[in-house]
Amino acid sequence: MVLYTEQLMLKREETVMKAAVSIVHAVCHAGASLDSEMFHPEECSYFESLLFQRRKANFMLGRLSAKQAASVLLSEPNLRNISVETGVFGQPLLRATAAPGYQVSIAHCDDIGTAVVFPEAHPMGIDIEKINPGRIKTMESLLTMEERERIAAVRGIEEYSVLVTVSWTVKEAISKILRTGFTASSQVLEINEIRLQGGCFRSTFSHFPQYAAQSYRLGNYIFTIVAPRKTEWSMNMSRICEPFNPLFHQRCL
């Protein structure tokens, strides 16, 4: 398993809060079981009930990344004391024995899982997606005409597939905050602006001006977090690159 975790300082005018992010690479082989040192018996039982290998892998990656982020943020070394339940809209719900008042957003792609754990008072959403020209048509289907025009206007900065993938992850991440998924119309989730600034893509929304996104290119992947717009936060990308760059780049198309 390859693991990266980091605490995020969420700086606002009136206060400073903390969140934590994790990125995990782990392979779920056919016939594998969950580690009883990390997972509660109920989690292990549910995992065994899943029929399809991809669903098992996604469950393992999502829960493992959520537990690792929560462990760092809440100073809880026993991962069995941290679990993730599922809400009525399919949203993950964090359950930690000693620290109520926190929630989690989860994403996974290939054999990579990622999660951000945050105070309930400060909603956040996360996503990760591979830059895959074969999926561009699918991703374009969520773009409004105005968004396509904006992407075309900055095409000289980054290739088209990168910007479309950034847009997809930004919309996916805010849809998790709204708990709608992609059932909401593309107009509702419309991105107002994408700009390359300080080593990451920064995006704002036409209909949710209180939120903003930061997207990072990690090799052949785009990693995005959406948070309240007036919050200042940053990630140490060099620390992520050290363990993960070989993995991200060996997957390049």
GROMACS .gro file of C-alpha atoms in nm:
model
  253
    1MET     CA    1   0.000   0.000   0.000
    2VAL     CA    2   0.118   0.353  -0.082
    3LEU     CA    3  -0.019   0.616   0.155
    4TYR     CA    4  -0.014   0.995   0.179
    5THR     CA    5  -0.189   1.196   0.450
    6GLU     CA    6  -0.182   1.565   0.534
    7GLN     CA    7  -0.363   1.799   0.770
    8LEU     CA    8  -0.513   2.106   0.603
    9MET     CA    9  -0.537   2.439   0.783
   10LEU     CA   10  -0.867   2.602   0.683
   11LYS     CA   11  -0.805   2.973   0.736
   12ARG     CA   12  -1.101   3.208   0.749
   13GLU     CA   13  -1.128   3.568   0.865
   14GLU     CA   14  -1.283   3.475   1.198
   15THR     CA   15  -1.133   3.133   1.271
   16VAL     CA   16  -0.901   2.852   1.172
   17MET     CA   17  -1.029   2.497   1.139
   18LYS     CA   18  -0.859   2.173   1.045
   19ALA     CA   19  -0.930   1.907   0.787
   20ALA     CA   20  -0.724   1.612   0.663
   21VAL     CA   21  -0.675   1.454   0.323
   22SER     CA   22  -0.546   1.110   0.229
   23ILE     CA   23  -0.447   0.941  -0.096
   24VAL     CA   24  -0.412   0.563  -0.095
   25HIS     CA   25  -0.296   0.315  -0.356
   26ALA     CA   26  -0.389  -0.045  -0.282
   27VAL     CA   27  -0.475  -0.342  -0.500
   28CYS     CA   28  -0.775  -0.553  -0.406
   29HIS     CA   29  -0.703  -0.899  -0.545
   30ALA     CA   30  -0.982  -1.146  -0.617
   31GLY     CA   31  -1.057  -1.350  -0.306
   32ALA     CA   32  -0.887  -1.101  -0.073
   33SER     CA   33  -1.036  -1.019   0.268
   34LEU     CA   34  -1.026  -0.695   0.464
   35ASP     CA   35  -0.762  -0.656   0.732
   36SER     CA   36  -0.934  -0.714   1.067
   37GLU     CA   37  -0.680  -0.481   1.230
   38MET     CA   38  -0.816  -0.189   1.025
   39PHE     CA   39  -1.181  -0.277   0.960
   40HIS     CA   40  -1.472  -0.343   1.194
   41PRO     CA   41  -1.637  -0.690   1.170
   42GLU     CA   42  -1.949  -0.531   1.017
   43GLU     CA   43  -1.736  -0.372   0.745
   44CYS     CA   44  -1.568  -0.705   0.678
   45SER     CA   45  -1.904  -0.878   0.658
   46TYR     CA   46  -2.043  -0.622   0.413
   47PHE     CA   47  -1.730  -0.647   0.201
   48GLU     CA   48  -1.773  -1.025   0.175
   49SER     CA   49  -2.136  -0.981   0.067
   50LEU     CA   50  -2.041  -0.777  -0.242
   51LEU     CA   51  -2.063  -0.981  -0.559
   52PHE     CA   52  -1.846  -0.783  -0.800
   53GLN     CA   53  -1.472  -0.733  -0.768
   54ARG     CA   54  -1.485  -0.368  -0.876
   55ARG     CA   55  -1.737  -0.286  -0.602
   56LYS     CA   56  -1.519  -0.462  -0.347
   57ALA     CA   57  -1.216  -0.264  -0.460
   58ASN     CA   58  -1.403   0.067  -0.447
   59PHE     CA   59  -1.540  -0.012  -0.101
   60MET     CA   60  -1.194  -0.097   0.029
   61LEU     CA   61  -1.028   0.211  -0.126
   62GLY     CA   62  -1.298   0.452  -0.007
   63ARG     CA   63  -1.309   0.322   0.349
   64LEU     CA   64  -0.934   0.289   0.380
   65SER     CA   65  -0.868   0.644   0.261
   66ALA     CA   66  -1.142   0.781   0.489
   67LYS     CA   67  -1.003   0.598   0.791
   68GLN     CA   68  -0.650   0.720   0.723
   69ALA     CA   69  -0.758   1.084   0.690
   70ALA     CA   70  -0.975   1.064   1.001
   71SER     CA   71  -0.696   0.896   1.196
   72VAL     CA   72  -0.462   1.188   1.122
   73LEU     CA   73  -0.718   1.460   1.193
   74LEU     CA   74  -0.873   1.307   1.506
   75SER     CA   75  -0.554   1.150   1.650
   76GLU     CA   76  -0.722   0.810   1.656
   77PRO     CA   77  -0.463   0.537   1.590
   78ASN     CA   78  -0.714   0.250   1.600
   79LEU     CA   79  -0.876   0.243   1.255
   80ARG     CA   80  -1.143   0.002   1.378
   81ASN     CA   81  -1.284   0.289   1.584
   82ILE     CA   82  -1.347   0.481   1.261
   83SER     CA   83  -1.614   0.366   1.018
   84VAL     CA   84  -1.810   0.502   0.723
   85GLU     CA   85  -2.182   0.440   0.687
   86THR     CA   86  -2.405   0.524   0.390
   87GLY     CA   87  -2.679   0.788   0.396
   88VAL     CA   88  -3.013   0.779   0.214
   89PHE     CA   89  -2.864   0.961  -0.086
   90GLY     CA   90  -2.563   0.730  -0.098
   91GLN     CA   91  -2.341   0.987   0.075
   92PRO     CA   92  -2.069   0.864   0.312
   93LEU     CA   93  -2.123   0.934   0.683
   94LEU     CA   94  -1.822   0.932   0.912
   95ARG     CA   95  -1.855   0.757   1.247
   96ALA     CA   96  -1.568   0.803   1.493
   97THR     CA   97  -1.601   0.684   1.852
   98ALA     CA   98  -1.431   0.976   2.022
   99ALA     CA   99  -1.492   1.268   1.785
  100PRO     CA  100  -1.840   1.351   1.654
  101GLY     CA  101  -1.895   1.658   1.440
  102TYR     CA  102  -1.685   1.559   1.140
  103GLN     CA  103  -1.779   1.430   0.797
  104VAL     CA  104  -1.603   1.284   0.495
  105SER     CA  105  -1.601   1.300   0.116
  106ILE     CA  106  -1.460   1.002  -0.076
  107ALA     CA  107  -1.345   0.935  -0.432
  108HIS     CA  108  -1.169   0.653  -0.613
  109CYS     CA  109  -1.026   0.586  -0.958
  110ASP     CA  110  -0.841   0.275  -1.074
  111ASP     CA  111  -0.654   0.148  -0.765
  112ILE     CA  112  -0.639   0.492  -0.603
  113GLY     CA  113  -0.865   0.608  -0.323
  114THR     CA  114  -0.881   0.953  -0.169
  115ALA     CA  115  -1.078   1.121   0.108
  116VAL     CA  116  -1.106   1.450   0.289
  117VAL     CA  117  -1.235   1.463   0.648
  118PHE     CA  118  -1.367   1.802   0.755
  119PRO     CA  119  -1.573   1.973   1.028
  120GLU     CA  120  -1.948   1.959   0.963
  121ALA     CA  121  -1.947   2.339   0.986
  122HIS     CA  122  -1.717   2.358   0.682
  123PRO     CA  123  -1.847   2.139   0.395
  124MET     CA  124  -1.597   2.002   0.143
  125GLY     CA  125  -1.606   1.766  -0.155
  126ILE     CA  126  -1.334   1.566  -0.328
  127ASP     CA  127  -1.278   1.386  -0.658
  128ILE     CA  128  -1.002   1.221  -0.858
  129GLU     CA  129  -1.018   1.123  -1.223
  130LYS     CA  130  -0.780   0.989  -1.486
  131ILE     CA  131  -0.707   1.206  -1.790
  132ASN     CA  132  -0.843   0.970  -2.053
  133PRO     CA  133  -0.915   1.091  -2.409
  134GLY     CA  134  -1.141   0.789  -2.447
  135ARG     CA  135  -1.382   0.939  -2.193
  136ILE     CA  136  -1.381   1.296  -2.324
  137LYS     CA  137  -1.717   1.261  -2.501
  138THR     CA  138  -1.877   1.144  -2.176
  139MET     CA  139  -1.723   1.431  -1.983
  140GLU     CA  140  -1.821   1.684  -2.250
  141SER     CA  141  -2.184   1.581  -2.206
  142LEU     CA  142  -2.187   1.767  -1.871
  143LEU     CA  143  -2.052   2.091  -2.016
  144THR     CA  144  -2.280   2.380  -2.102
  145MET     CA  145  -2.219   2.574  -2.422
  146GLU     CA  146  -2.069   2.858  -2.218
  147GLU     CA  147  -1.827   2.619  -2.047
  148ARG     CA  148  -1.713   2.475  -2.379
  149GLU     CA  149  -1.642   2.824  -2.508
  150ARG     CA  150  -1.438   2.910  -2.197
  151ILE     CA  151  -1.233   2.591  -2.224
  152ALA     CA  152  -1.168   2.655  -2.593
  153ALA     CA  153  -1.047   3.006  -2.506
  154VAL     CA  154  -0.771   2.876  -2.273
  155ARG     CA  155  -0.684   2.568  -2.474
  156GLY     CA  156  -0.335   2.698  -2.538
  157ILE     CA  157  -0.250   2.676  -2.166
  158GLU     CA  158  -0.330   2.305  -2.122
  159GLU     CA  159  -0.450   2.041  -2.361
  160TYR     CA  160  -0.823   2.006  -2.405
  161SER     CA  161  -0.852   1.668  -2.231
  162VAL     CA  162  -0.693   1.811  -1.915
  163LEU     CA  163  -0.937   2.101  -1.891
  164VAL     CA  164  -1.238   1.880  -1.959
  165THR     CA  165  -1.121   1.642  -1.686
  166VAL     CA  166  -1.071   1.933  -1.447
  167SER     CA  167  -1.431   2.042  -1.518
  168TRP     CA  168  -1.561   1.692  -1.456
  169THR     CA  169  -1.387   1.659  -1.118
  170VAL     CA  170  -1.496   2.007  -1.009
  171LYS     CA  171  -1.860   1.926  -1.084
  172GLU     CA  172  -1.832   1.584  -0.922
  173ALA     CA  173  -1.684   1.734  -0.606
  174ILE     CA  174  -1.948   2.005  -0.561
  175SER     CA  175  -2.226   1.756  -0.639
  176LYS     CA  176  -2.106   1.557  -0.337
  177ILE     CA  177  -2.141   1.865  -0.116
  178LEU     CA  178  -2.492   1.922  -0.255
  179ARG     CA  179  -2.564   1.547  -0.228
  180THR     CA  180  -2.717   1.539  -0.574
  181GLY     CA  181  -2.449   1.359  -0.775
  182PHE     CA  182  -2.491   1.414  -1.145
  183THR     CA  183  -2.871   1.401  -1.114
  184ALA     CA  184  -2.853   1.782  -1.102
  185SER     CA  185  -2.858   1.949  -1.442
  186SER     CA  186  -2.538   2.068  -1.603
  187GLN     CA  187  -2.673   2.424  -1.583
  188VAL     CA  188  -2.704   2.402  -1.204
  189LEU     CA  189  -2.343   2.283  -1.165
  190GLU     CA  190  -2.207   2.527  -1.422
  191ILE     CA  191  -1.849   2.647  -1.373
  192ASN     CA  192  -1.808   3.022  -1.404
  193GLU     CA  193  -1.430   3.034  -1.441
  194ILE     CA  194  -1.121   2.811  -1.455
  195ARG     CA  195  -0.779   2.972  -1.423
  196LEU     CA  196  -0.432   2.834  -1.373
  197GLN     CA  197  -0.281   3.000  -1.068
  198GLY     CA  198  -0.004   2.905  -0.826
  199GLY     CA  199   0.044   2.560  -0.970
  200CYS     CA  200  -0.320   2.454  -0.962
  201PHE     CA  201  -0.646   2.517  -1.143
  202ARG     CA  202  -0.887   2.741  -0.952
  203SER     CA  203  -1.256   2.730  -1.040
  204THR     CA  204  -1.570   2.914  -0.933
  205PHE     CA  205  -1.938   2.843  -0.995
  206SER     CA  206  -2.215   3.035  -1.167
  207HIS     CA  207  -2.486   2.939  -0.917
  208PHE     CA  208  -2.286   2.861  -0.602
  209PRO     CA  209  -2.059   3.164  -0.555
  210GLN     CA  210  -1.993   3.062  -0.194
  211TYR     CA  211  -1.776   2.770  -0.315
  212ALA     CA  212  -1.450   2.742  -0.507
  213ALA     CA  213  -1.239   2.451  -0.631
  214GLN     CA  214  -0.867   2.380  -0.638
  215SER     CA  215  -0.753   2.113  -0.886
  216TYR     CA  216  -0.407   1.963  -0.912
  217ARG     CA  217  -0.253   1.761  -1.191
  218LEU     CA  218  -0.082   1.453  -1.051
  219GLY     CA  219   0.082   1.279  -1.345
  220ASN     CA  220  -0.205   1.145  -1.551
  221TYR     CA  221  -0.472   1.227  -1.290
  222ILE     CA  222  -0.666   1.534  -1.179
  223PHE     CA  223  -0.726   1.573  -0.805
  224THR     CA  224  -0.987   1.828  -0.691
  225ILE     CA  225  -1.121   1.965  -0.363
  226VAL     CA  226  -1.417   2.204  -0.343
  227ALA     CA  227  -1.446   2.417  -0.028
  228PRO     CA  228  -1.605   2.745   0.086
  229ARG     CA  229  -1.465   3.021  -0.138
  230LYS     CA  230  -1.348   3.250   0.143
  231THR     CA  231  -1.139   2.978   0.305
  232GLU     CA  232  -0.766   2.979   0.236
  233TRP     CA  233  -0.595   2.640   0.229
  234SER     CA  234  -0.310   2.470   0.049
  235MET     CA  235  -0.148   2.130   0.003
  236ASN     CA  236   0.218   2.030   0.003
  237MET     CA  237   0.233   1.890  -0.349
  238SER     CA  238   0.601   1.799  -0.325
  239ARG     CA  239   0.517   1.557  -0.045
  240ILE     CA  240   0.255   1.389  -0.263
  241CYS     CA  241   0.492   1.367  -0.557
  242GLU     CA  242   0.760   1.178  -0.366
  243PRO     CA  243   0.562   0.854  -0.309
  244PHE     CA  244   0.305   0.883  -0.586
  245ASN     CA  245   0.470   1.031  -0.894
  246PRO     CA  246   0.611   0.697  -1.017
  247LEU     CA  247   0.265   0.547  -0.982
  248PHE     CA  248   0.084   0.834  -1.151
  249HIS     CA  249   0.328   0.861  -1.437
  250GLN     CA  250   0.352   0.490  -1.514
  251ARG     CA  251  -0.016   0.511  -1.602
  252CYS     CA  252   0.033   0.783  -1.862
  253LEU     CA  253  -0.141   0.720  -2.194
   0.00000   0.00000   0.00000
